[in-house]
Coordinates of C-alpha atoms in Angstrom, one line a residue:
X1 CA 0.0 0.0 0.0
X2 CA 1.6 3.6 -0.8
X3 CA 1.8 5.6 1.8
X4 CA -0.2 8.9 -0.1
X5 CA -2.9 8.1 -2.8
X6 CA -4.3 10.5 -4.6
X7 CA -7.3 9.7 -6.8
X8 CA -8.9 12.0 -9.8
X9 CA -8.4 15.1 -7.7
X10 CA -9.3 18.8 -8.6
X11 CA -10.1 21.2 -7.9
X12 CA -11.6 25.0 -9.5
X13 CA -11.3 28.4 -8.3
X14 CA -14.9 30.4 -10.1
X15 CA -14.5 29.4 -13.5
X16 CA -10.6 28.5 -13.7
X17 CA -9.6 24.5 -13.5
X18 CA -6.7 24.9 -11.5
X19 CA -6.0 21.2 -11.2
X20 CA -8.0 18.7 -12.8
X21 CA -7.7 14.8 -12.7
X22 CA -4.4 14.1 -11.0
X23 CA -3.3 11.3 -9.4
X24 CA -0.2 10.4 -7.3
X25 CA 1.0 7.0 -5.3
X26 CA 4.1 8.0 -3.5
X27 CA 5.7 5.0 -1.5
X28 CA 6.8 5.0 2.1
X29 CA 10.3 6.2 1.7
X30 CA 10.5 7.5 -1.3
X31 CA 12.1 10.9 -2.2
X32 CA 9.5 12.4 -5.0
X33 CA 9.3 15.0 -7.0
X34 CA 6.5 17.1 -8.1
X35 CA 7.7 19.6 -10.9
X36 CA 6.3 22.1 -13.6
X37 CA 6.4 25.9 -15.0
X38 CA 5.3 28.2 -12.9
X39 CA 1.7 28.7 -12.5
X40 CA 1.0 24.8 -13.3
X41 CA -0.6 24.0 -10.1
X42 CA 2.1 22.4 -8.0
X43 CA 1.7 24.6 -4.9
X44 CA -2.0 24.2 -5.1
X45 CA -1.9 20.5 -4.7
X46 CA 0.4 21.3 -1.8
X47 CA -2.9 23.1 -0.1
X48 CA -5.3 20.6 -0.9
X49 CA -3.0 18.1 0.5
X50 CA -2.6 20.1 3.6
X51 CA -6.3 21.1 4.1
X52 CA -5.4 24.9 3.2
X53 CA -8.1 24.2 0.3
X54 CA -10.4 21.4 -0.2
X55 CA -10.9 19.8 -3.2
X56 CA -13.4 20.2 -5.6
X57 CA -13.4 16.2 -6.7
X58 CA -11.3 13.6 -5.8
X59 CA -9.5 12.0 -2.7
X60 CA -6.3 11.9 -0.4
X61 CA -5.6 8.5 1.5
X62 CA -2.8 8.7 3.7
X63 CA -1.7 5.3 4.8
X64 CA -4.5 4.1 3.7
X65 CA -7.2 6.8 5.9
X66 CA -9.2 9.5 3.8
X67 CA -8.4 12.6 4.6
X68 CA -10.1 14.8 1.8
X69 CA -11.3 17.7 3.3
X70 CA -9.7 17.6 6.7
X71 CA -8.8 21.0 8.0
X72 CA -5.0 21.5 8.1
X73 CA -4.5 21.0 11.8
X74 CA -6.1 17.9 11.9
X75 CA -4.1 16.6 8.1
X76 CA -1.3 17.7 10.3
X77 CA -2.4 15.7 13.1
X78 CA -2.3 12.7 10.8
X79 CA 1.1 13.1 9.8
X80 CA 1.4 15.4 6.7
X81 CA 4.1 18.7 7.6
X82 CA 5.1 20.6 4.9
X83 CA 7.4 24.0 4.5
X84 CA 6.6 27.0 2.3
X85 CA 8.4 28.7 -0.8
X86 CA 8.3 31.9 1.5
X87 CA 10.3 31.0 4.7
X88 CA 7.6 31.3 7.6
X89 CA 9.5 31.3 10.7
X90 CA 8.1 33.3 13.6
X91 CA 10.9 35.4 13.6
X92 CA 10.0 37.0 16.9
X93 CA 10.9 33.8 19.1
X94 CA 13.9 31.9 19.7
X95 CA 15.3 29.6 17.5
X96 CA 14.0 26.5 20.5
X97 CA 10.8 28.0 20.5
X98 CA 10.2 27.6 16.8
X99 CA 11.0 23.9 17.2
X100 CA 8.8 23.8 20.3
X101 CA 5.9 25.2 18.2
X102 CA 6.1 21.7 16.3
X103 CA 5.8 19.7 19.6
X104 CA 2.9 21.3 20.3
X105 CA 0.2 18.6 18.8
X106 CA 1.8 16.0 20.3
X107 CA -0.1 14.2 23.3
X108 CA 3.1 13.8 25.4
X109 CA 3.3 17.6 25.3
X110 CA -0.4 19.1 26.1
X111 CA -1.4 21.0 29.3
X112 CA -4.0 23.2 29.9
X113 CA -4.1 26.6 29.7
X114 CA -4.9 26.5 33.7
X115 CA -2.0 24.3 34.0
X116 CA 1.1 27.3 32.3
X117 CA -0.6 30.5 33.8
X118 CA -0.4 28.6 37.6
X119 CA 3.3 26.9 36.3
X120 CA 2.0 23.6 37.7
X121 CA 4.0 20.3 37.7
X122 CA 2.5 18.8 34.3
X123 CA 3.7 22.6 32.5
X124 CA 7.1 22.1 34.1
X125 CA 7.4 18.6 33.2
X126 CA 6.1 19.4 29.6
X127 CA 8.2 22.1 29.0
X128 CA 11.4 20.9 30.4
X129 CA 10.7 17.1 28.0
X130 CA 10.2 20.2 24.5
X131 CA 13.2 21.4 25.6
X132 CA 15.4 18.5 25.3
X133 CA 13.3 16.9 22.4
X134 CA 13.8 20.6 20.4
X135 CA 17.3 20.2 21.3
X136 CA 17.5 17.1 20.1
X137 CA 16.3 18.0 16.6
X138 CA 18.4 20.9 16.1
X139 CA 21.3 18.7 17.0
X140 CA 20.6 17.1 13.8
X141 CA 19.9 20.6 11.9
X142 CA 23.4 21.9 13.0
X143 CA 21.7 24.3 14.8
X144 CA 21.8 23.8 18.7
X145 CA 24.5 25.9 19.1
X146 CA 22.0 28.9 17.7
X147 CA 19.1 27.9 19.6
X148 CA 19.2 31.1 22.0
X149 CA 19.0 33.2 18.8
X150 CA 16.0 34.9 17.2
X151 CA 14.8 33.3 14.0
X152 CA 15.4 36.6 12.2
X153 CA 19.3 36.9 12.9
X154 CA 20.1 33.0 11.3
X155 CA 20.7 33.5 7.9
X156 CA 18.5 32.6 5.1
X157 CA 20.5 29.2 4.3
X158 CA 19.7 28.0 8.1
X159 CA 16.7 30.0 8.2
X160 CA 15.1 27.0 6.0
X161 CA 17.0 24.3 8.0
X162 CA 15.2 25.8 10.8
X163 CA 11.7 25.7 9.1
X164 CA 12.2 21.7 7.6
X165 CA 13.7 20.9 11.7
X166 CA 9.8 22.5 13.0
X167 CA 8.3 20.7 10.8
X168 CA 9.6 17.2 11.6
X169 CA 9.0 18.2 15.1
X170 CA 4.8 17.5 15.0
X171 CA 6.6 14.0 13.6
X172 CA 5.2 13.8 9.9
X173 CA 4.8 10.6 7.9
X174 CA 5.1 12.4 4.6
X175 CA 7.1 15.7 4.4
X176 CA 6.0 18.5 1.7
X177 CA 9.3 21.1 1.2
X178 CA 7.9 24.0 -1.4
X179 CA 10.9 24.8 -3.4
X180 CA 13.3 24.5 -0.6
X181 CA 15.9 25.7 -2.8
X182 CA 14.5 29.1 -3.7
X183 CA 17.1 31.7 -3.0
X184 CA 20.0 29.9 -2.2
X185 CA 23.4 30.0 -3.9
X186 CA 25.5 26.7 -5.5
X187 CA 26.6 25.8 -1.9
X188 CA 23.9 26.0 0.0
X189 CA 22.3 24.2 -2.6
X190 CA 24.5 21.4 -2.4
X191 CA 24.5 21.3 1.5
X192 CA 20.8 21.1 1.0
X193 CA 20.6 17.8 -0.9
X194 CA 22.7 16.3 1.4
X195 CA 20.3 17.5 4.3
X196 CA 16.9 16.3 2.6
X197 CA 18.9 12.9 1.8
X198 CA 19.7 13.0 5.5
X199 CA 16.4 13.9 6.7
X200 CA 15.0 10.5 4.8
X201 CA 17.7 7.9 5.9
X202 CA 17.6 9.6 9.8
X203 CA 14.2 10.2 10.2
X204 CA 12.5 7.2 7.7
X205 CA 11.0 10.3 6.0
X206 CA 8.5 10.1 3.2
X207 CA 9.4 13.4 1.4
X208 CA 7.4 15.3 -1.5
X209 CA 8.9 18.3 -2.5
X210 CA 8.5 20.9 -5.5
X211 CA 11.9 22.1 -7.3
X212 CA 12.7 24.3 -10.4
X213 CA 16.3 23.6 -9.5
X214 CA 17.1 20.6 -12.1
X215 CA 20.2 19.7 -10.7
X216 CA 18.6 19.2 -7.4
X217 CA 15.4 17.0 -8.7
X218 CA 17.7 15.3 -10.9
X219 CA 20.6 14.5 -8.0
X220 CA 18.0 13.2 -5.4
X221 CA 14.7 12.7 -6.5
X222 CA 14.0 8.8 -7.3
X223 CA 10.7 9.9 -9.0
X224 CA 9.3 12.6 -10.5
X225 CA 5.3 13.8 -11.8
X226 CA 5.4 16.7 -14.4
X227 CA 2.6 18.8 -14.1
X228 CA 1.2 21.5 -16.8
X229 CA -1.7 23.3 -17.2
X230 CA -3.2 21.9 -14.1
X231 CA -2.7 18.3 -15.3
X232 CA -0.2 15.5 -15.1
X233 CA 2.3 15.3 -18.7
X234 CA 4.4 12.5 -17.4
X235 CA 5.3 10.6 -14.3
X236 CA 7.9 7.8 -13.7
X237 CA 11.6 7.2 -13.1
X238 CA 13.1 10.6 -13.1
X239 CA 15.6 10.2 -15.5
X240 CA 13.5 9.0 -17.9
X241 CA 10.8 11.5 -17.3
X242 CA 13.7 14.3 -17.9
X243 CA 14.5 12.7 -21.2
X244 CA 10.8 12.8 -22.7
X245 CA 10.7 15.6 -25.2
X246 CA 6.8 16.9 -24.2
X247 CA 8.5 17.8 -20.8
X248 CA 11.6 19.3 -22.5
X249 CA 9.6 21.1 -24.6
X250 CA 6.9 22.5 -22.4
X251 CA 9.0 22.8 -19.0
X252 CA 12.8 23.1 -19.9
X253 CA 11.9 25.6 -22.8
X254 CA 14.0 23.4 -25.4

C-alpha cells in the first residue's frame, strides 16, 4: 500500500480549472518530485494536501485513511508537515521555540491553559521534556548551538533548515518542502541535498517536494510527476521522465 494516494483530484477556483484529474502514489520512503512551470498547479496540490483548500473532486488517502477535506491541523495531526516557498519562521521567538511550536500537537506535550498561567507540575514537566526533544532535533539541523537566537538573525540558508527541523518536530509521515531551494546559492544548494537525503535515511522520511532547480530534482529525487496546465504530462523514473521531449519542450523551454 503507498503511503499517499491520490485519486482523480481537482479542484476550480470560479471558473478556472486549476487542477484537474491528478493522481499520485508515493511510496513509504520515497524521495519524490512534483515539478512544472510556474503557474501549473504544484503549490496548489500542496494546499489541498494540507487542508489549506479542499478539493473540488477527488480524494487523499494517507496510509491508507481518507483525509479529503480535513482542516490543516487535523491533516497535520495525521502526519502530513510541509514547508513553504516563503520562509515562515516566527521570527519573533527563539530559534528552541520555533521547534517547540512543532511539539505542540503531540499528546506527550499538552497541558492546559490552567496548568502554564499557575506553572504547575504537568507545565514544568512538559516544558522541560520540548526542551530537550527541540534540542534534540536541532542537533541534527546543525543548529543547537543557535538555539538562543531569534529566528530573524540565522541566515537565510539555516533560516530554511530551521523551518524543515519545525516541521519534523509535530513528527510527519510524509514531508512537503515548497521549493526548498529558492534563493539559495550553489553551496547552499549542495548542502541542501545532502540535508533532505539526510532527513530521509535519519528520520524514515516520506518526502514530496517541488523544485525548479534541475540539478537538485535530478541528483535526489528517485521519481518525479510533471505537471502543466493543471494536469499531469508524465510521471515515472526521473531520468527518464527528464529525457521525454513533451517535458523538455513544455518545462525546460527546449
Amino acid at each position: 500500500m503507498a503511503l499517499l494516494e491520490v485519486k482523480n483530484l481537482g479542484i476550480s477556483f470560479g471558473g478556472l480549472r486549476a487542477v484537474d484529474d491528478f493522481n499520485l502514489e508515493i511510496e513509504q520512503g520515497q524521495l519524490y518530485g512534483l515539478i512544472g512551470p510556474n503557474g501549473a498547479g504544484k503549490t496548489t496540490i500542496f494546499n489541498m494536501l494540507t487542508g489549506v483548500y479542499k478539493p473540488t473532486n477527488g480524494k487523499i488517502f494517507l496510509d491508507g485513511e481518507d483525509i479529503t477535506g480535513k482542516t490543516n491541523i487535523e491533516i497535520n495531526k495525521h502526519g502530513i508537515a510541509r514547508t513553504f516557498q516563503n520562509i515562515r519562521l516566527f521570527s519573533g521567538l527563539t530559534v528552541l521555540d520555533n521547534v517547540k511550536v512543532g511539539l505542540h500537537n503531540q499528546k506527550e506535550y499538552i497541558y492546559s491553559a490552567l496548568t502554564g498561567i499557575l506553572r504547575l507540575p504537568r507545565y514544568r514537566q512538559a516544558e522541560k521534556a520540548m526542551d530537550a526533544r527541540a534540542m534534540e532535533i536541532l542537533k541534527v539541523f546543525d543548529l543547537d548551538q543557535e538555539s538562543g537566537y531569534l529566528a530573524s538573525n540565522l541566515p537565510y540558508g539555516k533560516q530554511r533548515r530551521l523551518e524543515i527541523a519545525r516541521a519534523l518536530a509535530t513528527n510527519p509521515k510524509l514531508l512537503l518542502l515548497d521549493e526548498p531551494a529558492a534563493g539559495m546559492n550553489p553551496n547552499e544548494t549542495q548542502e541542501l541535498m545532502d540535508m533532505i537525503c539526510f532527513v530521509r535515511d535519519e528520520f524514515k522520511m516520506t518526502i514530496l517536494l517541488i523544485e525548479h532547480d534541475m540539478k537538485l530534482v535530478s541528483g535526489i529525487c528517485e521519481k518525479l510527476t510533471v505537471l502543466n496546465f493543471g494536469q499531469v504530462l508524465a510521471c515515472g523514473e526521473t531520468s527518464e521522465v527528464l529525457k521525454n521531449p513533451e517535458v523538455i519542450t513544455a518545462y525546460l523551454g527546449e
